[in-house]
mmCIF file of C-alpha atoms in Angstrom:
data_model
loop_
_atom_site.group_PDB
_atom_site.id
_atom_site.type_symbol
_atom_site.label_atom_id
_atom_site.label_comp_id
_atom_site.label_asym_id
_atom_site.label_seq_id
_atom_site.Cartn_x
_atom_site.Cartn_y
_atom_site.Cartn_z
ATOM 1 C CA MET A 201 -21.680 -0.653 -2.091
ATOM 2 C CA THR A 202 -21.679 -3.581 0.199
ATOM 3 C CA ILE A 203 -18.353 -2.808 1.684
ATOM 4 C CA LEU A 204 -19.834 0.368 2.831
ATOM 5 C CA ALA A 205 -22.578 -1.770 4.217
ATOM 6 C CA THR A 206 -20.575 -4.428 6.007
ATOM 7 C CA THR A 207 -18.963 -4.066 9.362
ATOM 8 C CA ASN A 208 -18.543 -6.410 12.221
ATOM 9 C CA ASN A 209 -20.898 -7.736 14.810
ATOM 10 C CA SER A 210 -22.995 -4.634 15.297
ATOM 11 C CA HIS A 211 -23.548 -4.167 11.571
ATOM 12 C CA ALA A 212 -23.831 -7.129 9.289
ATOM 13 C CA GLY A 213 -22.094 -9.867 11.193
ATOM 14 C CA ASN A 214 -19.628 -10.479 8.385
ATOM 15 C CA PHE A 215 -16.562 -10.017 10.562
ATOM 16 C CA SER A 216 -17.649 -12.899 12.724
ATOM 17 C CA SER A 217 -16.678 -15.057 9.768
ATOM 18 C CA LEU A 218 -13.052 -14.070 10.246
ATOM 19 C CA SER A 219 -12.686 -16.139 13.384
ATOM 20 C CA HIS A 220 -10.775 -18.837 11.529
ATOM 21 C CA THR A 221 -7.862 -16.505 10.919
ATOM 22 C CA SER A 222 -5.135 -15.408 13.266
ATOM 23 C CA VAL A 223 -6.493 -11.887 13.286
ATOM 24 C CA VAL A 224 -6.889 -10.332 16.702
ATOM 25 C CA ALA A 225 -9.985 -8.230 17.168
ATOM 26 C CA THR A 226 -10.238 -5.176 19.348
ATOM 27 C CA GLY A 227 -13.573 -5.447 21.106
ATOM 28 C CA THR A 228 -16.171 -6.069 18.451
ATOM 29 C CA ARG A 229 -14.349 -4.233 15.666
ATOM 30 C CA MET A 230 -11.285 -4.924 13.589
ATOM 31 C CA VAL A 231 -8.964 -2.006 13.046
ATOM 32 C CA GLY A 232 -7.500 -2.929 9.648
ATOM 33 C CA PRO A 233 -10.789 -3.293 7.754
ATOM 34 C CA ASP A 234 -12.146 -0.169 9.451
ATOM 35 C CA ILE A 235 -9.135 1.824 8.295
ATOM 36 C CA LEU A 236 -9.495 0.655 4.696
ATOM 37 C CA ARG A 237 -13.243 1.175 4.668
ATOM 38 C CA SER A 238 -12.848 4.677 6.100
ATOM 39 C CA LEU A 239 -10.163 5.517 3.562
ATOM 40 C CA ALA A 240 -12.343 4.242 0.747
ATOM 41 C CA ILE A 241 -15.439 6.301 1.589
ATOM 42 C CA LEU A 242 -13.396 9.439 2.247
ATOM 43 C CA LEU A 243 -11.719 9.055 -1.153
ATOM 44 C CA VAL A 244 -15.090 8.634 -2.863
ATOM 45 C CA MET A 245 -16.453 11.713 -1.092
ATOM 46 C CA LEU A 246 -13.356 13.664 -2.073
ATOM 47 C CA VAL A 247 -14.025 12.943 -5.750
ATOM 48 C CA HIS A 248 -17.452 14.573 -5.486
ATOM 49 C CA LEU A 249 -16.351 17.450 -3.278
ATOM 50 C CA PRO A 250 -16.407 20.802 -5.139
ATOM 51 C CA LEU A 251 -12.907 21.738 -6.195
ATOM 52 C CA ASN A 252 -13.136 25.193 -4.633
ATOM 53 C CA ALA A 253 -13.644 23.572 -1.222
ATOM 54 C CA THR A 254 -10.852 21.047 -1.606
ATOM 55 C CA PRO A 255 -7.711 21.826 0.438
ATOM 56 C CA GLY A 256 -4.615 22.289 -1.704
ATOM 57 C CA VAL A 257 -2.891 19.251 -0.229
ATOM 58 C CA LEU A 258 -5.812 17.083 -1.350
ATOM 59 C CA VAL A 259 -6.206 18.379 -4.899
ATOM 60 C CA THR A 260 -3.838 15.795 -6.368
ATOM 61 C CA VAL A 261 -5.310 13.034 -4.198
ATOM 62 C CA ARG A 262 -8.762 14.063 -5.441
ATOM 63 C CA GLU A 263 -7.801 13.070 -8.975
ATOM 64 C CA TYR A 264 -7.329 9.494 -7.809
ATOM 65 C CA GLY A 265 -10.108 9.403 -5.239
ATOM 66 C CA TRP A 266 -12.235 7.163 -7.428
ATOM 67 C CA LEU A 267 -9.833 4.362 -6.520
ATOM 68 C CA GLY A 268 -11.770 4.181 -3.268
ATOM 69 C CA VAL A 269 -14.289 2.146 -5.260
ATOM 70 C CA ASP A 270 -11.664 -0.525 -5.906
ATOM 71 C CA ILE A 271 -10.865 -0.677 -2.196
ATOM 72 C CA PHE A 272 -14.558 -1.252 -1.526
ATOM 73 C CA PHE A 273 -14.722 -4.038 -4.097
ATOM 74 C CA VAL A 274 -11.736 -5.916 -2.636
ATOM 75 C CA LEU A 275 -13.044 -5.617 0.917
ATOM 76 C CA SER A 276 -16.504 -6.723 -0.144
ATOM 77 C CA GLY A 277 -15.228 -9.752 -2.040
ATOM 78 C CA TYR A 278 -13.141 -10.770 0.941
ATOM 79 C CA LEU A 279 -15.870 -10.384 3.549
ATOM 80 C CA ILE A 280 -18.666 -12.057 1.625
ATOM 81 C CA GLY A 281 -16.321 -14.740 0.301
ATOM 82 C CA THR A 282 -15.149 -15.561 3.830
ATOM 83 C CA GLN A 283 -18.732 -15.753 5.043
ATOM 84 C CA LEU A 284 -19.685 -18.195 2.285
ATOM 85 C CA PHE A 285 -16.536 -20.324 2.651
ATOM 86 C CA LYS A 286 -17.130 -20.669 6.366
ATOM 87 C CA GLU A 287 -20.737 -21.760 5.842
ATOM 88 C CA VAL A 288 -20.095 -24.237 3.042
ATOM 89 C CA THR A 289 -17.216 -25.791 4.975
ATOM 90 C CA ARG A 290 -19.255 -26.146 8.155
ATOM 91 C CA THR A 291 -22.509 -27.386 6.631
ATOM 92 C CA GLY A 292 -21.588 -28.566 3.142
ATOM 93 C CA ALA A 293 -24.234 -26.235 1.715
ATOM 94 C CA VAL A 294 -25.212 -22.589 1.323
ATOM 95 C CA ASP A 295 -28.379 -21.292 2.907
ATOM 96 C CA PHE A 296 -29.465 -19.155 -0.036
ATOM 97 C CA LYS A 297 -32.577 -17.862 1.699
ATOM 98 C CA SER A 298 -30.658 -16.667 4.719
ATOM 99 C CA PHE A 299 -27.862 -15.197 2.597
ATOM 100 C CA TYR A 300 -30.157 -13.115 0.410
ATOM 101 C CA LEU A 301 -32.412 -12.099 3.295
ATOM 102 C CA ARG A 302 -29.422 -10.834 5.259
ATOM 103 C CA ARG A 303 -28.248 -8.838 2.277
ATOM 104 C CA ALA A 304 -31.733 -7.470 1.713
ATOM 105 C CA PHE A 305 -32.040 -6.299 5.319
ATOM 106 C CA ARG A 306 -28.589 -4.757 5.107
ATOM 107 C CA ILE A 307 -28.789 -3.066 1.714
ATOM 108 C CA PHE A 308 -32.396 -2.350 0.784
ATOM 109 C CA PRO A 309 -33.842 -0.164 3.579
ATOM 110 C CA ALA A 310 -31.403 2.753 3.456
ATOM 111 C CA PHE A 311 -30.995 2.458 -0.299
ATOM 112 C CA PHE A 312 -34.701 2.627 -1.084
ATOM 113 C CA VAL A 313 -35.259 5.449 1.396
ATOM 114 C CA VAL A 314 -32.650 7.542 -0.402
ATOM 115 C CA LEU A 315 -33.908 6.455 -3.827
ATOM 116 C CA GLY A 316 -37.414 7.501 -2.805
ATOM 117 C CA LEU A 317 -36.154 10.931 -1.797
ATOM 118 C CA TYR A 318 -34.381 11.297 -5.135
ATOM 119 C CA ALA A 319 -37.526 10.203 -6.970
ATOM 120 C CA PHE A 320 -40.147 12.320 -5.196
ATOM 121 C CA ILE A 321 -38.155 15.392 -4.153
ATOM 122 C CA PRO A 322 -36.255 16.424 -7.303
ATOM 123 C CA ILE A 323 -34.590 19.368 -5.584
ATOM 124 C CA LEU A 324 -32.475 16.857 -3.644
ATOM 125 C CA ARG A 325 -30.961 15.490 -6.835
ATOM 126 C CA ASP A 326 -27.316 16.320 -7.340
ATOM 127 C CA ASN A 327 -28.068 16.467 -11.071
ATOM 128 C CA PRO A 328 -31.316 17.583 -12.742
ATOM 129 C CA SER A 329 -31.772 14.288 -14.562
ATOM 130 C CA MET A 330 -31.267 10.675 -13.560
ATOM 131 C CA GLN A 331 -31.502 7.199 -14.983
ATOM 132 C CA PRO A 332 -34.922 5.433 -14.955
ATOM 133 C CA LEU A 333 -36.040 4.485 -11.468
ATOM 134 C CA TRP A 334 -36.565 0.850 -12.417
ATOM 135 C CA LYS A 335 -32.857 0.513 -13.197
ATOM 136 C CA PHE A 336 -31.990 1.658 -9.694
ATOM 137 C CA ALA A 337 -34.669 -0.528 -8.127
ATOM 138 C CA THR A 338 -33.418 -3.624 -9.987
ATOM 139 C CA PHE A 339 -29.739 -2.811 -9.407
ATOM 140 C CA THR A 340 -29.020 -2.692 -13.127
ATOM 141 C CA VAL A 341 -28.295 1.028 -13.335
ATOM 142 C CA ASN A 342 -24.649 0.343 -14.204
ATOM 143 C CA LEU A 343 -25.575 -1.414 -17.458
ATOM 144 C CA GLY A 344 -25.820 0.990 -20.375
ATOM 145 C CA PHE A 345 -25.300 3.876 -17.940
ATOM 146 C CA ASP A 346 -24.682 6.890 -20.171
ATOM 147 C CA PRO A 347 -23.940 9.907 -17.927
ATOM 148 C CA ARG A 348 -25.140 12.232 -20.685
ATOM 149 C CA GLU A 349 -28.673 10.928 -20.147
ATOM 150 C CA GLY A 350 -28.805 11.499 -16.403
ATOM 151 C CA ASN A 351 -26.195 11.454 -13.680
ATOM 152 C CA ALA A 352 -28.055 11.949 -10.391
ATOM 153 C CA PHE A 353 -27.351 9.301 -7.714
ATOM 154 C CA SER A 354 -24.635 7.977 -10.014
ATOM 155 C CA GLN A 355 -22.699 6.372 -7.155
ATOM 156 C CA ALA A 356 -25.332 3.611 -7.099
ATOM 157 C CA TRP A 357 -23.533 1.928 -10.017
ATOM 158 C CA THR A 358 -21.061 0.326 -7.608
ATOM 159 C CA LEU A 359 -23.842 -1.168 -5.518
ATOM 160 C CA ALA A 360 -25.372 -2.579 -8.708
ATOM 161 C CA VAL A 361 -22.070 -4.273 -9.573
ATOM 162 C CA GLU A 362 -21.909 -5.933 -6.182
ATOM 163 C CA GLU A 363 -25.535 -7.035 -6.098
ATOM 164 C CA GLN A 364 -25.198 -8.679 -9.508
ATOM 165 C CA PHE A 365 -21.961 -10.368 -8.454
ATOM 166 C CA TYR A 366 -23.506 -11.728 -5.279
ATOM 167 C CA LEU A 367 -26.437 -13.184 -7.157
ATOM 168 C CA VAL A 368 -24.101 -15.788 -8.618
ATOM 169 C CA LEU A 369 -21.261 -16.071 -6.079
ATOM 170 C CA PRO A 370 -23.098 -18.322 -3.568
ATOM 171 C CA LEU A 371 -24.025 -20.744 -6.340
ATOM 172 C CA LEU A 372 -20.445 -20.783 -7.642
ATOM 173 C CA VAL A 373 -19.077 -21.440 -4.154
ATOM 174 C CA LEU A 374 -21.500 -24.319 -3.688
ATOM 175 C CA LEU A 375 -20.786 -25.834 -7.113
ATOM 176 C CA LEU A 376 -16.999 -25.475 -6.974
ATOM 177 C CA HIS A 377 -16.484 -26.410 -3.331
ATOM 178 C CA LYS A 378 -14.469 -29.654 -3.197
ATOM 179 C CA ARG A 379 -14.572 -29.865 -6.994
ATOM 180 C CA ILE A 380 -11.524 -27.775 -7.766
ATOM 181 C CA GLY A 381 -8.317 -27.332 -5.836
ATOM 182 C CA THR A 382 -5.923 -24.460 -5.404
ATOM 183 C CA GLY A 383 -4.658 -24.781 -8.948
ATOM 184 C CA GLY A 384 -8.192 -24.679 -10.296
ATOM 185 C CA VAL A 385 -9.048 -21.572 -8.286
ATOM 186 C CA LEU A 386 -5.940 -19.777 -9.494
ATOM 187 C CA ALA A 387 -6.599 -20.859 -13.068
ATOM 188 C CA LEU A 388 -10.185 -19.600 -12.896
ATOM 189 C CA ALA A 389 -9.067 -16.296 -11.371
ATOM 190 C CA GLY A 390 -6.393 -15.933 -14.024
ATOM 191 C CA LEU A 391 -8.866 -16.712 -16.790
ATOM 192 C CA LEU A 392 -11.340 -14.117 -15.527
ATOM 193 C CA THR A 393 -8.576 -11.538 -15.149
ATOM 194 C CA VAL A 394 -7.203 -12.080 -18.629
ATOM 195 C CA GLY A 395 -10.743 -12.149 -20.004
ATOM 196 C CA GLY A 396 -11.427 -8.764 -18.429
ATOM 197 C CA ILE A 397 -8.227 -7.314 -19.882
ATOM 198 C CA VAL A 398 -9.031 -8.594 -23.356
ATOM 199 C CA LEU A 399 -12.625 -7.381 -23.131
ATOM 200 C CA ARG A 400 -11.655 -3.889 -22.006
ATOM 201 C CA TYR A 401 -9.030 -3.677 -24.727
ATOM 202 C CA ALA A 402 -11.531 -4.708 -27.386
ATOM 203 C CA ILE A 403 -14.169 -2.265 -26.166
ATOM 204 C CA TRP A 404 -11.659 0.562 -26.014
ATOM 205 C CA ASP A 405 -10.272 -0.237 -29.437
ATOM 206 C CA VAL A 406 -13.679 -0.414 -31.118
ATOM 207 C CA GLN A 407 -15.716 2.116 -29.159
ATOM 208 C CA VAL A 408 -13.515 4.662 -27.388
ATOM 209 C CA GLY A 409 -10.468 4.647 -29.630
ATOM 210 C CA THR A 410 -12.523 5.419 -32.716
ATOM 211 C CA LEU A 411 -13.971 8.550 -31.104
ATOM 212 C CA VAL A 412 -10.557 9.629 -29.844
ATOM 213 C CA ALA A 413 -9.108 9.263 -33.346
ATOM 214 C CA GLU A 414 -11.875 11.527 -34.604
ATOM 215 C CA GLY A 415 -11.122 14.118 -31.936
ATOM 216 C CA GLN A 416 -14.475 13.588 -30.195
ATOM 217 C CA PHE A 417 -13.072 13.641 -26.703
ATOM 218 C CA ARG A 418 -16.241 14.312 -24.692
ATOM 219 C CA PRO A 419 -18.227 11.518 -26.383
ATOM 220 C CA ALA A 420 -15.156 9.296 -25.942
ATOM 221 C CA PHE A 421 -15.132 9.874 -22.200
ATOM 222 C CA ALA A 422 -18.876 9.214 -21.892
ATOM 223 C CA THR A 423 -18.492 6.053 -23.970
ATOM 224 C CA TYR A 424 -15.596 4.938 -21.781
ATOM 225 C CA LEU A 425 -17.732 5.343 -18.663
ATOM 226 C CA ARG A 426 -20.708 3.570 -20.200
ATOM 227 C CA ASP A 427 -18.890 0.641 -21.825
ATOM 228 C CA VAL A 428 -15.718 0.166 -19.761
ATOM 229 C CA TYR A 429 -15.957 1.788 -16.339
ATOM 230 C CA TYR A 430 -19.499 0.999 -15.171
ATOM 231 C CA PRO A 431 -20.461 -2.507 -16.458
ATOM 232 C CA THR A 432 -20.180 -5.456 -14.100
ATOM 233 C CA TYR A 433 -18.440 -7.645 -16.669
ATOM 234 C CA THR A 434 -15.546 -5.172 -16.976
ATOM 235 C CA ARG A 435 -15.183 -4.396 -13.252
ATOM 236 C CA LEU A 436 -14.922 -7.796 -11.575
ATOM 237 C CA ASP A 437 -11.235 -7.483 -10.671
ATOM 238 C CA GLY A 438 -11.636 -6.056 -7.169
ATOM 239 C CA LEU A 439 -14.401 -8.437 -6.126
ATOM 240 C CA LEU A 440 -12.553 -11.352 -7.712
ATOM 241 C CA PHE A 441 -9.273 -10.763 -5.892
ATOM 242 C CA GLY A 442 -11.134 -10.125 -2.654
ATOM 243 C CA VAL A 443 -12.710 -13.580 -2.970
ATOM 244 C CA VAL A 444 -9.351 -15.127 -3.923
ATOM 245 C CA LEU A 445 -7.791 -13.572 -0.819
ATOM 246 C CA ALA A 446 -10.620 -14.986 1.291
ATOM 247 C CA ALA A 447 -10.086 -18.437 -0.219
ATOM 248 C CA ALA A 448 -6.336 -18.279 0.375
ATOM 249 C CA ARG A 449 -6.654 -17.241 3.999
ATOM 250 C CA PHE A 450 -9.474 -19.662 4.746
ATOM 251 C CA PHE A 451 -8.346 -22.803 2.921
ATOM 252 C CA LYS A 452 -4.581 -22.225 2.738
ATOM 253 C CA PRO A 453 -3.592 -20.248 5.837
ATOM 254 C CA GLU A 454 -0.199 -21.955 5.913
ATOM 255 C CA PHE A 455 0.449 -20.703 2.365
ATOM 256 C CA CYS A 456 -0.287 -17.132 3.420
ATOM 257 C CA ARG A 457 1.921 -17.450 6.489
ATOM 258 C CA GLN A 458 4.809 -18.884 4.502
ATOM 259 C CA TYR A 459 4.664 -16.955 1.247
ATOM 260 C CA LEU A 460 2.698 -13.794 2.045
ATOM 261 C CA PRO A 461 3.804 -12.559 5.456
ATOM 262 C CA PRO A 462 3.539 -8.779 5.924
ATOM 263 C CA LYS A 463 7.215 -8.265 5.059
ATOM 264 C CA VAL A 464 6.451 -9.730 1.619
ATOM 265 C CA ALA A 465 2.829 -8.653 1.100
ATOM 266 C CA ILE A 466 3.412 -4.974 1.904
ATOM 267 C CA PRO A 467 6.239 -4.238 -0.562
ATOM 268 C CA LEU A 468 4.659 -6.484 -3.195
ATOM 269 C CA GLY A 469 1.304 -4.772 -2.734
ATOM 270 C CA LEU A 470 2.917 -1.340 -3.012
ATOM 271 C CA ILE A 471 4.623 -2.385 -6.243
ATOM 272 C CA PHE A 472 1.269 -3.340 -7.760
ATOM 273 C CA VAL A 473 -0.408 -0.153 -6.518
ATOM 274 C CA ILE A 474 2.400 2.036 -7.877
ATOM 275 C CA ALA A 475 2.316 0.191 -11.195
ATOM 276 C CA ALA A 476 -1.442 0.801 -11.399
ATOM 277 C CA LEU A 477 -1.051 4.494 -10.583
ATOM 278 C CA ILE A 478 1.580 4.796 -13.303
ATOM 279 C CA CYS A 479 -0.909 3.284 -15.732
ATOM 280 C CA PHE A 480 -3.590 5.724 -14.670
ATOM 281 C CA VAL A 481 -1.228 8.696 -14.830
ATOM 282 C CA ASP A 482 -0.957 8.126 -18.579
ATOM 283 C CA ARG A 483 -3.958 10.057 -19.804
ATOM 284 C CA GLY A 484 -3.054 9.512 -23.425
ATOM 285 C CA PRO A 485 -4.640 11.622 -26.147
ATOM 286 C CA LEU A 486 -7.299 12.973 -23.776
ATOM 287 C CA ALA A 487 -4.829 14.670 -21.459
ATOM 288 C CA GLY A 488 -5.310 18.381 -21.289
ATOM 289 C CA GLN A 489 -8.665 18.348 -23.041
ATOM 290 C CA GLY A 490 -10.371 19.732 -19.949
ATOM 291 C CA ILE A 491 -13.116 17.082 -19.883
ATOM 292 C CA PHE A 492 -12.660 15.784 -16.350
ATOM 293 C CA PRO A 493 -9.803 16.022 -13.808
ATOM 294 C CA VAL A 494 -8.822 12.440 -14.523
ATOM 295 C CA PHE A 495 -9.238 10.243 -17.540
ATOM 296 C CA GLN A 496 -7.839 6.725 -17.683
ATOM 297 C CA ALA A 497 -6.267 6.228 -21.083
ATOM 298 C CA GLN A 498 -6.098 2.817 -22.704
ATOM 299 C CA LEU A 499 -3.268 1.482 -20.554
ATOM 300 C CA GLY A 500 -5.078 2.316 -17.339
ATOM 301 C CA ALA A 501 -8.466 1.163 -18.579
ATOM 302 C CA VAL A 502 -7.086 -2.172 -19.745
ATOM 303 C CA ALA A 503 -4.472 -3.092 -17.131
ATOM 304 C CA GLY A 504 -4.917 -0.660 -14.259
ATOM 305 C CA PHE A 505 -7.929 -2.267 -12.599
ATOM 306 C CA PRO A 506 -6.424 -5.744 -12.021
ATOM 307 C CA LEU A 507 -3.137 -4.185 -10.885
ATOM 308 C CA ILE A 508 -4.760 -1.947 -8.297
ATOM 309 C CA SER A 509 -7.002 -4.781 -7.116
ATOM 310 C CA ILE A 510 -4.093 -7.177 -6.580
ATOM 311 C CA GLY A 511 -2.163 -4.444 -4.769
ATOM 312 C CA ILE A 512 -5.057 -3.652 -2.435
ATOM 313 C CA ALA A 513 -5.648 -7.356 -1.742
ATOM 314 C CA LEU A 514 -1.998 -7.847 -0.789
ATOM 315 C CA LEU A 515 -1.968 -4.805 1.489
ATOM 316 C CA PHE A 516 -5.214 -5.939 3.085
ATOM 317 C CA CYS A 517 -3.703 -9.389 3.633
ATOM 318 C CA ALA A 518 -0.833 -7.765 5.512
ATOM 319 C CA MET A 519 -3.199 -5.624 7.575
ATOM 320 C CA LEU A 520 -5.130 -8.702 8.666
ATOM 321 C CA ASP A 521 -1.914 -10.287 9.924
ATOM 322 C CA LEU A 522 -0.898 -7.052 11.619
ATOM 323 C CA GLU A 523 -4.237 -6.554 13.380
ATOM 324 C CA HIS A 524 -2.603 -7.114 16.757
ATOM 325 C CA VAL A 525 -0.219 -4.248 16.002
ATOM 326 C CA LEU A 526 -2.821 -1.929 14.483
ATOM 327 C CA SER A 527 -5.121 -2.445 17.461
ATOM 328 C CA ARG A 528 -2.522 -0.777 19.691
ATOM 329 C CA TRP A 529 -2.666 2.435 17.670
ATOM 330 C CA PRO A 530 -6.197 2.758 16.324
ATOM 331 C CA VAL A 531 -6.737 5.630 13.913
ATOM 332 C CA PRO A 532 -8.969 8.208 15.618
ATOM 333 C CA GLY A 533 -12.397 8.314 14.020
ATOM 334 C CA ALA A 534 -11.865 5.312 11.769
ATOM 335 C CA ALA A 535 -14.517 3.224 13.540
ATOM 336 C CA LEU A 536 -17.034 6.085 13.312
ATOM 337 C CA VAL A 537 -16.403 6.698 9.617
ATOM 338 C CA ALA A 538 -16.588 2.967 8.915
ATOM 339 C CA THR A 539 -19.870 2.710 10.800
ATOM 340 C CA LEU A 540 -21.420 5.542 8.794
ATOM 341 C CA SER A 541 -19.779 4.617 5.508
ATOM 342 C CA TYR A 542 -22.847 3.134 3.797
ATOM 343 C CA SER A 543 -25.044 6.083 4.758
ATOM 344 C CA LEU A 544 -22.289 8.480 3.674
ATOM 345 C CA TYR A 545 -22.051 6.681 0.370
ATOM 346 C CA LEU A 546 -25.766 6.983 -0.279
ATOM 347 C CA THR A 547 -26.228 10.616 0.740
ATOM 348 C CA HIS A 548 -23.053 12.667 0.348
ATOM 349 C CA LYS A 549 -23.646 13.847 -3.228
ATOM 350 C CA SER A 550 -27.136 15.063 -2.425
ATOM 351 C CA VAL A 551 -25.926 16.754 0.758
ATOM 352 C CA PHE A 552 -23.197 18.617 -1.129
ATOM 353 C CA HIS A 553 -25.787 19.741 -3.676
ATOM 354 C CA VAL A 554 -28.375 20.912 -1.127
ATOM 355 C CA MET A 555 -25.747 22.784 0.869
ATOM 356 C CA ARG A 556 -24.747 24.703 -2.248
ATOM 357 C CA LEU A 557 -28.394 25.592 -2.848
ATOM 358 C CA VAL A 558 -29.087 26.679 0.725
ATOM 359 C CA VAL A 559 -25.828 28.315 1.734
ATOM 360 C CA GLY A 560 -24.529 29.334 -1.664
ATOM 361 C CA GLU A 561 -21.414 27.920 -3.276
ATOM 362 C CA GLU A 562 -19.646 31.242 -2.849
ATOM 363 C CA ASN A 563 -19.937 30.745 0.925
ATOM 364 C CA LEU A 564 -18.580 27.201 0.824
ATOM 365 C CA GLN A 565 -15.060 27.736 -0.389
ATOM 366 C CA GLY A 566 -11.672 27.025 1.075
ATOM 367 C CA SER A 567 -11.112 25.326 4.418
ATOM 368 C CA SER A 568 -14.375 26.602 5.925
ATOM 369 C CA GLY A 569 -16.311 25.134 3.015
ATOM 370 C CA PHE A 570 -14.432 21.854 3.374
ATOM 371 C CA VAL A 571 -15.343 21.613 7.053
ATOM 372 C CA ALA A 572 -18.958 22.612 6.379
ATOM 373 C CA TYR A 573 -19.380 19.936 3.703
ATOM 374 C CA LEU A 574 -17.945 17.308 6.042
ATOM 375 C CA ILE A 575 -20.181 18.321 8.942
ATOM 376 C CA GLY A 576 -23.269 18.377 6.741
ATOM 377 C CA SER A 577 -22.597 14.997 5.159
ATOM 378 C CA PHE A 578 -21.815 13.306 8.480
ATOM 379 C CA ALA A 579 -24.895 14.817 10.125
ATOM 380 C CA VAL A 580 -27.234 13.462 7.450
ATOM 381 C CA ALA A 581 -25.472 10.085 7.397
ATOM 382 C CA THR A 582 -25.850 9.827 11.163
ATOM 383 C CA VAL A 583 -29.601 10.415 10.920
ATOM 384 C CA LEU A 584 -29.944 7.773 8.197
ATOM 385 C CA TRP A 585 -27.873 5.332 10.218
ATOM 386 C CA PHE A 586 -29.869 5.700 13.429
ATOM 387 C CA CYS A 587 -33.303 5.943 11.840
ATOM 388 C CA VAL A 588 -33.011 3.335 9.106
ATOM 389 C CA GLU A 589 -29.839 1.240 9.035
ATOM 390 C CA ARG A 590 -29.628 0.339 12.697
ATOM 391 C CA THR A 591 -33.374 -0.264 12.973
ATOM 392 C CA PHE A 592 -33.396 -2.826 10.169
ATOM 393 C CA LEU A 593 -30.181 -4.471 11.343
ATOM 394 C CA HIS A 594 -31.809 -5.109 14.711
ATOM 395 C CA LEU A 595 -34.903 -6.393 12.943
ATOM 396 C CA ARG A 596 -32.790 -8.659 10.766
ATOM 397 C CA ASP A 597 -31.016 -10.100 13.789
ATOM 398 C CA ARG A 598 -34.355 -10.912 15.414
ATOM 399 C CA VAL A 599 -35.841 -12.428 12.273
ATOM 400 C CA LEU A 600 -32.806 -14.464 11.297
ATOM 401 C CA SER A 601 -31.476 -15.393 14.714
ATOM 402 C CA PRO A 602 -30.692 -19.134 15.154
ATOM 403 C CA SER A 603 -33.555 -19.489 17.638
ATOM 404 C CA LYS A 604 -35.966 -18.621 14.846
#
């Protein structure tokens, strides 16, 4: 996912686009985004961590770890949206070639290295079967993704969602810039949100609900993943509200200062997050069926995603305003985890799998197993970062530098 792939100056340059805000940076990094990005990747890794190596205090958190994806989406929408708004305001246009080249340099090298390893060294696969390679290579793996037909490298679905979204976002920004005002932006966001709710409800009612009524709980869960959870058109909420937040802070900073100061944004954001978690707690007729640790029933599937996305966006808004406070007490390790987050995202499932093969799952249990999995995943991510990510980021900066 791009959020995993976007950090400040030393990574993708996206944080340089935040200079219009009142955020105070610490050195070349910003503490708030690093904290959220670190939290997001650690939650995603926790979901895939074997249960017998998960500390007791994290077992309950593990059930909701997939929400890290929604954090990524909001952060990504905000960062890329800010970058585009800054460019279109300054130049009146969008440099599509530069935009897509920068994304290609940032996303493709590490992704295709890992995809190549999955393709040509099957023992590295975290699942014996996987979706067709062309779907990964074209970033369409999330469309029609039935986990029963192959689940290896499944985390790539989130990257596919973002890449599809960013194919059209620059064009939309260019077309809508100066053509619609604040009311139009809010109306469009509201329309897309309501459209997503209606679409998810209809899909659930026709596809998933029918299987549930027949007692076919495992097929119902797989259908839910394929038709509701993975597709781009049902998972735009996080990216959408990230872009809306970027628009609000860039074009209407006085609105944010007046109506969304931290003392308002924090409690309001927590209300939305809690409301979303309540929705997701309701597992409906699939509760207790032993399919997966968590299953979002209809309420969560329909309304939970926009609620959690709005909540995260509000909390992120507050963190941006509180950057000067957060910078005084940086979270130890947050910058490191944020730096490695994209490589961790790409490799952690395979690392967990290989460690079980080499060491034996029986030797990777409890706290020692937890520590071993963390060390292994961070070691591999560090190698990928130094050998691939950083190399191509330097190359990108040389190729796309203003002097060129």
